[in-house]
Tab-separated table of C-alpha atoms and ligand atoms in Angstrom:
chain	number	residue	atom	x	y	z
A	70	MET	CA	0.000	0.000	0.000
A	71	ILE	CA	1.261	3.503	-0.915
A	72	GLU	CA	0.892	6.350	1.545
A	73	VAL	CA	1.759	9.964	0.591
A	74	ARG	CA	1.468	12.607	3.297
A	75	ILE	CA	2.560	16.068	4.323
A	76	LEU	CA	5.101	15.903	7.171
A	77	ARG	CA	4.267	18.451	9.841
A	78	ASP	CA	6.756	17.941	12.671
A	79	ALA	CA	10.245	16.690	13.448
A	80	ALA	CA	9.066	13.405	14.969
A	81	GLU	CA	7.045	12.526	11.888
A	82	ALA	CA	9.898	13.575	9.592
A	83	ASP	CA	12.634	11.724	11.469
A	84	ALA	CA	12.576	8.588	9.295
A	85	PHE	CA	12.811	10.772	6.158
A	86	ARG	CA	16.019	12.636	7.047
A	87	ILE	CA	18.202	10.217	5.101
A	88	ALA	CA	16.132	10.953	1.981
A	89	THR	CA	17.598	14.440	1.489
A	90	PHE	CA	21.071	15.973	1.311
A	91	PRO	CA	22.862	16.434	4.671
A	92	SER	CA	22.917	20.200	4.159
A	93	PHE	CA	19.075	20.276	3.962
A	94	ARG	CA	18.284	17.942	6.861
A	95	HIS	CA	18.001	20.801	9.340
A	96	TRP	CA	14.755	21.836	7.604
A	97	LEU	CA	13.192	18.640	8.955
A	98	ASP	CA	13.831	19.880	12.520
A	99	PHE	CA	10.791	22.166	11.986
A	100	ASP	CA	12.627	24.767	14.068
A	101	PRO	CA	9.966	27.357	15.053
A	102	GLY	CA	12.564	30.118	14.502
A	103	TRP	CA	12.518	29.376	10.754
A	104	PRO	CA	9.763	29.162	8.129
A	105	ALA	CA	8.175	25.701	8.132
A	106	PRO	CA	9.418	23.590	5.204
A	107	ILE	CA	7.007	21.953	2.794
A	108	ALA	CA	7.841	18.272	3.191
A	109	VAL	CA	5.980	15.366	1.652
A	110	GLY	CA	6.923	11.794	2.489
A	111	THR	CA	5.840	8.509	1.058
A	112	ARG	CA	5.796	5.006	2.511
A	113	MET	CA	5.177	1.716	0.765
A	114	GLY	CA	4.136	-1.175	2.964
A	115	GLY	CA	4.968	1.026	5.946
A	116	GLU	CA	8.591	1.557	4.797
A	117	MET	CA	9.982	5.040	4.102
A	118	SER	CA	10.157	5.196	0.292
A	119	GLY	CA	10.713	8.821	-0.678
A	120	LEU	CA	10.667	12.502	0.172
A	121	ALA	CA	10.102	15.808	-1.610
A	122	LEU	CA	11.323	18.859	0.284
A	123	ALA	CA	10.775	22.538	-0.470
A	124	THR	CA	11.038	25.835	1.389
A	125	PRO	CA	8.926	28.972	1.023
A	126	CYS	CA	10.757	32.071	-0.278
A	127	ASP	CA	10.215	35.751	0.480
A	128	ASP	CA	9.011	36.371	-3.089
A	129	GLY	CA	5.960	34.138	-2.607
A	130	THR	CA	7.398	31.141	-4.453
A	131	ALA	CA	8.832	27.864	-3.125
A	132	ASP	CA	12.265	26.365	-3.734
A	133	LEU	CA	12.333	22.632	-4.392
A	134	LEU	CA	15.419	21.463	-2.490
A	135	SER	CA	15.294	17.753	-3.244
A	136	VAL	CA	13.154	14.877	-4.385
A	137	TYR	CA	14.173	11.306	-3.760
A	138	CYS	CA	12.756	7.821	-4.134
A	139	VAL	CA	14.511	4.730	-2.703
A	140	PRO	CA	16.142	2.774	-5.544
A	141	ASP	CA	14.024	-0.397	-5.403
A	142	ARG	CA	10.751	1.583	-5.575
A	143	ARG	CA	11.563	3.700	-8.621
A	144	ARG	CA	9.421	3.985	-11.780
A	145	ARG	CA	6.221	3.326	-9.864
A	146	GLY	CA	5.025	6.902	-9.830
A	147	LEU	CA	6.146	7.720	-6.270
A	148	ALA	CA	8.154	10.856	-7.109
A	149	ALA	CA	5.345	12.089	-9.362
A	150	ALA	CA	2.899	11.573	-6.482
A	151	LEU	CA	5.254	13.401	-4.087
A	152	LEU	CA	5.474	16.408	-6.407
A	153	GLU	CA	1.730	16.435	-7.023
A	154	GLN	CA	1.103	16.615	-3.267
A	155	LEU	CA	3.893	19.164	-2.783
A	156	GLU	CA	2.479	21.403	-5.509
A	157	SER	CA	-0.987	21.244	-4.008
A	158	GLU	CA	0.369	22.079	-0.531
A	159	CYS	CA	2.253	25.057	-2.056
A	160	ARG	CA	-1.006	26.272	-3.627
A	161	ALA	CA	-2.783	25.843	-0.289
A	162	ARG	CA	-0.111	28.062	1.292
A	163	GLY	CA	-0.643	30.698	-1.406
A	164	LEU	CA	2.743	30.159	-3.099
A	165	SER	CA	2.752	31.126	-6.768
A	166	ALA	CA	5.478	28.878	-8.241
A	167	LEU	CA	7.757	25.950	-7.511
A	168	LYS	CA	11.305	26.460	-8.719
A	169	GLY	CA	14.901	25.380	-8.172
A	170	THR	CA	18.262	24.540	-9.690
A	171	TYR	CA	20.153	21.303	-10.233
A	172	MET	CA	23.487	20.164	-11.590
A	173	THR	CA	23.752	18.139	-14.789
A	174	GLY	CA	26.108	15.199	-15.233
A	175	GLN	CA	24.774	13.333	-12.180
A	176	PRO	CA	23.553	9.711	-12.283
A	177	ALA	CA	19.904	10.798	-11.826
A	178	THR	CA	19.914	13.840	-14.133
A	179	GLN	CA	17.916	12.121	-16.861
A	180	ALA	CA	15.383	10.751	-14.375
A	181	PHE	CA	14.979	14.134	-12.685
A	182	GLU	CA	14.536	15.974	-15.997
A	183	GLY	CA	12.023	13.302	-17.033
A	184	LEU	CA	10.169	13.832	-13.772
A	185	LEU	CA	10.041	17.623	-14.264
A	186	ALA	CA	8.697	17.211	-17.796
A	187	HIS	CA	6.170	14.656	-16.538
A	188	ARG	CA	4.892	17.187	-13.966
A	189	GLY	CA	4.602	19.945	-16.567
A	190	PHE	CA	7.561	22.148	-15.580
A	191	ALA	CA	8.876	24.569	-18.224
A	192	PRO	CA	12.009	23.271	-20.009
A	193	PRO	CA	15.026	23.863	-17.690
A	194	GLU	CA	17.285	26.851	-18.465
A	195	LEU	CA	21.071	26.896	-18.427
A	196	ARG	CA	22.408	29.060	-15.553
A	197	MET	CA	26.027	28.292	-14.611
A	198	LEU	CA	28.947	26.281	-15.862
A	199	VAL	CA	30.562	24.186	-13.159
A	200	VAL	CA	34.212	23.189	-13.411
A	201	ARG	CA	35.784	20.986	-10.788
A	202	ALA	CA	39.553	20.408	-10.988
A	203	THR	CA	42.236	19.016	-8.717
A	204	LEU	CA	45.676	20.540	-8.310
A	205	SER	CA	47.103	17.678	-10.371
A	206	SER	CA	44.452	17.757	-13.142
A	207	ILE	CA	44.932	21.489	-13.613
A	208	ALA	CA	48.745	21.490	-13.343
A	209	PRO	CA	49.382	21.142	-17.124
A	210	ALA	CA	46.884	23.896	-18.088
A	211	PRO	CA	48.787	26.626	-19.975
A	212	TRP	CA	46.774	29.399	-18.286
A	213	ILE	CA	47.761	28.275	-14.797
A	214	GLN	CA	51.539	28.379	-15.399
A	215	PRO	CA	53.329	30.952	-13.191
A	216	ARG	CA	53.870	34.365	-14.773
A	217	ARG	CA	55.361	37.534	-13.406
A	218	LEU	CA	52.846	40.292	-12.714
A	219	PRO	CA	53.329	43.370	-14.919
A	220	SER	CA	54.509	46.492	-13.104
A	221	GLY	CA	51.722	48.500	-11.525
A	222	TYR	CA	49.808	45.344	-10.568
A	223	GLU	CA	49.758	43.680	-7.170
A	224	ILE	CA	47.774	40.794	-5.672
A	225	VAL	CA	46.993	41.037	-1.961
A	226	PRO	CA	44.768	39.058	0.417
A	227	TRP	CA	41.202	40.407	0.265
A	228	VAL	CA	41.041	40.442	4.065
A	229	SER	CA	44.032	42.821	4.181
A	230	LEU	CA	42.249	45.660	2.321
A	231	SER	CA	42.156	48.860	4.350
A	232	PRO	CA	38.907	50.792	4.854
A	233	ALA	CA	40.376	53.449	2.540
A	234	LEU	CA	40.865	50.950	-0.314
A	235	ARG	CA	37.399	49.503	0.195
A	236	GLY	CA	36.004	53.032	0.156
A	237	GLU	CA	37.890	53.899	-3.036
A	238	LEU	CA	36.434	50.804	-4.728
A	239	ALA	CA	32.887	51.752	-3.729
A	240	THR	CA	33.422	55.386	-4.829
A	241	SER	CA	34.965	54.408	-8.142
A	242	HIS	CA	31.959	52.187	-8.902
A	243	SER	CA	29.415	54.846	-7.872
A	244	ALA	CA	31.135	57.474	-10.029
A	245	ASP	CA	31.122	55.298	-13.159
A	246	PRO	CA	29.554	51.855	-12.541
A	247	TRP	CA	31.761	49.032	-13.745
A	248	ILE	CA	31.093	46.083	-11.419
A	249	ALA	CA	28.729	43.368	-12.706
A	250	PRO	CA	25.684	43.474	-10.393
A	251	ASP	CA	25.938	39.762	-9.604
A	252	LEU	CA	29.671	39.913	-8.803
A	253	VAL	CA	29.865	42.747	-6.268
A	254	PRO	CA	32.565	41.578	-3.831
A	255	PHE	CA	30.915	43.070	-0.743
A	256	ASP	CA	28.002	40.646	-1.266
A	257	PHE	CA	30.242	37.583	-0.959
A	258	GLU	CA	32.584	38.388	1.929
A	259	GLU	CA	30.855	36.303	4.571
A	260	GLY	CA	32.839	33.154	5.338
A	261	ILE	CA	35.458	33.653	2.597
A	262	ASP	CA	38.616	31.601	2.703
A	263	PRO	CA	41.127	34.197	3.910
A	264	VAL	CA	44.207	32.559	2.378
A	265	THR	CA	43.079	32.107	-1.237
A	266	SER	CA	40.726	35.105	-1.575
A	267	THR	CA	42.600	38.010	-3.112
A	268	ALA	CA	42.258	41.477	-4.603
A	269	LEU	CA	44.025	42.751	-7.710
A	270	LEU	CA	45.455	46.215	-7.161
A	271	VAL	CA	46.158	48.350	-10.216
A	272	LYS	CA	48.294	51.357	-9.353
A	273	GLY	CA	47.272	50.820	-5.744
A	274	ASN	CA	43.494	50.609	-6.262
A	275	VAL	CA	41.253	47.540	-6.214
A	276	ARG	CA	40.259	46.640	-9.756
A	277	GLY	CA	39.640	42.907	-9.412
A	278	TRP	CA	38.966	40.150	-6.887
A	279	CYS	CA	38.576	36.435	-6.472
A	280	LEU	CA	36.582	35.475	-3.381
A	281	ASN	CA	36.423	31.817	-2.454
A	282	HIS	CA	34.630	29.659	0.080
A	283	ALA	CA	35.271	26.213	1.528
A	284	VAL	CA	32.331	23.964	0.652
A	285	GLY	CA	32.543	20.380	1.847
A	286	GLY	CA	36.358	20.325	1.714
A	287	VAL	CA	36.438	21.832	-1.808
A	288	LEU	CA	37.469	25.414	-2.563
A	289	ARG	CA	34.615	27.111	-4.419
A	290	TYR	CA	35.692	30.058	-6.549
A	291	THR	CA	32.548	32.015	-5.783
A	292	CYS	CA	33.065	35.516	-7.164
A	293	ALA	CA	35.842	36.482	-9.585
A	294	PHE	CA	35.769	39.724	-11.525
A	295	VAL	CA	38.147	42.307	-12.975
A	296	HIS	CA	37.508	45.798	-14.328
A	297	PRO	CA	36.088	45.570	-17.891
A	298	ARG	CA	39.245	47.284	-19.229
A	299	LEU	CA	41.297	44.364	-17.909
A	300	GLN	CA	38.970	41.595	-19.052
A	301	ARG	CA	40.302	41.316	-22.603
A	302	LEU	CA	43.787	41.023	-21.148
A	303	GLY	CA	42.677	37.950	-19.211
A	304	ARG	CA	43.658	39.561	-15.936
A	305	VAL	CA	41.198	37.396	-13.990
A	306	LEU	CA	43.615	34.542	-14.688
A	307	TRP	CA	46.201	36.260	-12.481
A	308	LEU	CA	43.726	35.903	-9.655
A	309	TYR	CA	43.012	32.258	-10.468
A	310	ARG	CA	46.744	31.527	-10.563
A	311	ALA	CA	47.248	33.253	-7.225
A	312	ALA	CA	44.416	31.261	-5.640
A	313	VAL	CA	45.576	27.920	-7.065
A	314	GLU	CA	49.119	28.618	-5.790
A	315	ARG	CA	47.717	29.262	-2.311
A	316	MET	CA	45.414	26.203	-2.276
A	317	PRO	CA	47.918	23.666	-0.837
A	318	GLY	CA	48.815	26.057	1.990
A	319	ALA	CA	45.119	26.484	2.778
A	320	GLY	CA	44.566	22.707	2.796
A	321	PHE	CA	42.668	22.357	-0.512
A	322	ASP	CA	43.338	19.837	-3.245
A	323	THR	CA	40.195	20.460	-5.318
A	324	GLY	CA	38.686	23.658	-6.672
A	325	MET	CA	35.229	24.312	-8.121
A	326	TRP	CA	34.560	27.230	-10.431
A	327	THR	CA	30.966	28.326	-10.984
A	328	ILE	CA	30.595	30.649	-13.968
A	329	PRO	CA	27.287	32.355	-14.829
A	330	VAL	CA	26.620	31.742	-18.538
A	331	TRP	CA	25.598	35.382	-19.079
A	332	HIS	CA	29.272	36.330	-18.526
A	333	CYS	CA	29.949	35.150	-22.069
A	334	GLY	CA	33.722	35.703	-22.294
A	335	HIS	CA	34.318	33.893	-19.045
A	336	ALA	CA	31.941	31.068	-19.978
A	337	ASN	CA	33.644	30.600	-23.359
A	338	PHE	CA	37.025	30.493	-21.620
A	339	ALA	CA	35.717	27.814	-19.260
A	340	ARG	CA	34.387	25.690	-22.126
A	341	GLU	CA	37.556	25.960	-24.213
A	342	HIS	CA	40.394	26.170	-21.696
A	343	MET	CA	39.175	24.872	-18.353
A	344	ALA	CA	37.019	21.899	-19.358
A	345	PRO	CA	39.996	19.910	-20.786
A	346	TYR	CA	41.669	19.997	-17.347
A	347	ALA	CA	38.556	19.323	-15.274
A	348	VAL	CA	37.686	16.188	-13.354
A	349	PHE	CA	34.052	17.278	-13.720
A	350	PHE	CA	32.497	19.718	-16.156
A	351	GLY	CA	28.748	20.300	-15.999
A	352	GLU	CA	26.193	22.983	-15.712
A	353	THR	CA	23.454	24.064	-13.379
A	354	ARG	CA	19.976	24.488	-14.793
A	355	GLY	CA	17.007	26.295	-13.368
A	356	PHE	CA	13.443	24.961	-13.454
A	357	ARG	CA	10.093	26.507	-12.628
A	358	LYS	CA	6.399	25.733	-12.649
A	359	ALA	CA	3.705	28.340	-12.097
A	360	LEU	CA	1.107	27.195	-9.600
A	361	ALA	CA	-1.956	29.025	-10.788
B	1739	COA	C1	14.435	11.295	-9.890
B	1739	COA	C2	13.670	10.295	-8.998
B	1739	COA	C3	13.213	11.047	-7.759
B	1739	COA	C4	12.453	9.757	-9.761
B	1739	COA	O1	11.695	8.941	-8.855
B	1739	COA	P1	10.632	7.840	-9.348
B	1739	COA	O2	9.726	7.541	-8.219
B	1739	COA	O3	11.330	6.714	-9.981
B	1739	COA	O4	9.853	8.641	-10.487
B	1739	COA	P2	8.379	8.288	-11.002
B	1739	COA	O5	8.202	6.816	-11.040
B	1739	COA	O6	7.380	9.055	-10.214
B	1739	COA	O7	8.449	8.846	-12.486
B	1739	COA	C5	7.540	9.822	-12.958
B	1739	COA	C6	7.982	10.189	-14.378
B	1739	COA	O8	9.301	10.778	-14.346
B	1739	COA	C7	10.017	10.362	-15.506
B	1739	COA	N1	11.142	9.489	-15.122
B	1739	COA	C8	11.367	8.928	-13.912
B	1739	COA	N2	12.517	8.226	-13.930
B	1739	COA	C9	13.018	8.352	-15.178
B	1739	COA	C10	14.172	7.843	-15.810
B	1739	COA	N3	15.039	7.055	-15.161
B	1739	COA	N4	14.400	8.199	-17.089
B	1739	COA	C11	13.539	8.987	-17.759
B	1739	COA	N5	12.400	9.482	-17.212
B	1739	COA	C12	12.149	9.164	-15.938
B	1739	COA	C13	9.032	9.568	-16.349
B	1739	COA	O9	8.345	10.474	-17.191
B	1739	COA	C14	8.118	9.005	-15.288
B	1739	COA	O10	6.849	8.678	-15.801
B	1739	COA	P3	6.655	7.204	-16.460
B	1739	COA	O11	7.242	6.215	-15.496
B	1739	COA	O12	5.171	7.119	-16.590
B	1739	COA	O13	7.390	7.228	-17.745
B	1739	COA	C15	14.558	9.092	-8.621
B	1739	COA	O14	15.183	8.587	-9.771
B	1739	COA	C16	15.602	9.392	-7.576
B	1739	COA	O15	15.322	9.356	-6.384
B	1739	COA	N6	16.856	9.682	-7.980
B	1739	COA	C17	17.911	9.978	-7.026
B	1739	COA	C18	17.699	11.297	-6.311
B	1739	COA	C19	17.914	12.486	-7.227
B	1739	COA	O16	18.938	12.578	-7.872
B	1739	COA	N7	16.945	13.423	-7.249
B	1739	COA	C20	16.991	14.581	-8.131
B	1739	COA	C21	17.711	15.773	-7.605
B	1739	COA	S1	17.264	16.298	-5.985
């Protein structure tokens, strides 16, 4: 017998914790200090068989965090039933859409995309390229070979920037905006890796940065940008080189670059010059379904 039900408290959700990623399990604590998740669980013959988990967002939509069905119960319509119930619970809570992102190149990518199509989601859209490389896989890459910085340029730890330099950066951008809105360094400072995150100084002023975070033992290159005048010169590569050089000292063997596809030059560089040295090259895609 198949049972599909909304999970409403931590005790009820306990058996379902293993059915989502470790980083999302805290949602199943139903901590009253946080918005209640939208969790739907299924059992077959009394056994936990699957979970769909979403969270409400401030914009009135819901983010689908994960959907999972135990391997020996797949292709019996359980995940479809989980999403159907999840969508109807979202509607009942007045949420206007169910959306999310996922990474391609995973064992279940085809199944997940099939499931989205089955439930009437719009075709997924490409968002980011994802390059994962180890120090040894990237070592032969021509663009990572050491080079001397031209005069007038300096690379310094981001955390060492003085208030005056930070102020100059903000003023320079306000006077004549040049920073891509999605790569403003001040938005990414929380929890940066202090050893590998650097700023590029040009004649003493900050004109580029590479801010990185430790994610599950991997160094994620979260936000890398240089002044548009320096982009054609490939100056962002100086920052990548500096970070890769510092990785062993900071205890990292593997790096992950996430590159928004709308930064075309950078995305083309990743496809042509990074992918050949990657241990994984994939993309993230976004999906969405309006819940009228
Ligand atoms: C993706 C997943 C949840 C699907 O669960 P499921 O219970 O087998 O899916 P359903 O039986 O409800 O399938 C519903 C529809 O999805 C599509 N689908 C499901 N599995 C598919 C597959 N392997 N290939 C192609 N389409 C598939 C089909 O259209 C299917 O309808 P059909 O069986 O009538 O053709 C399951 O494979 C899984 O748990 N994978 C691992 C976890 C994961 O990676 N989740 C996605 C990211 S969070």
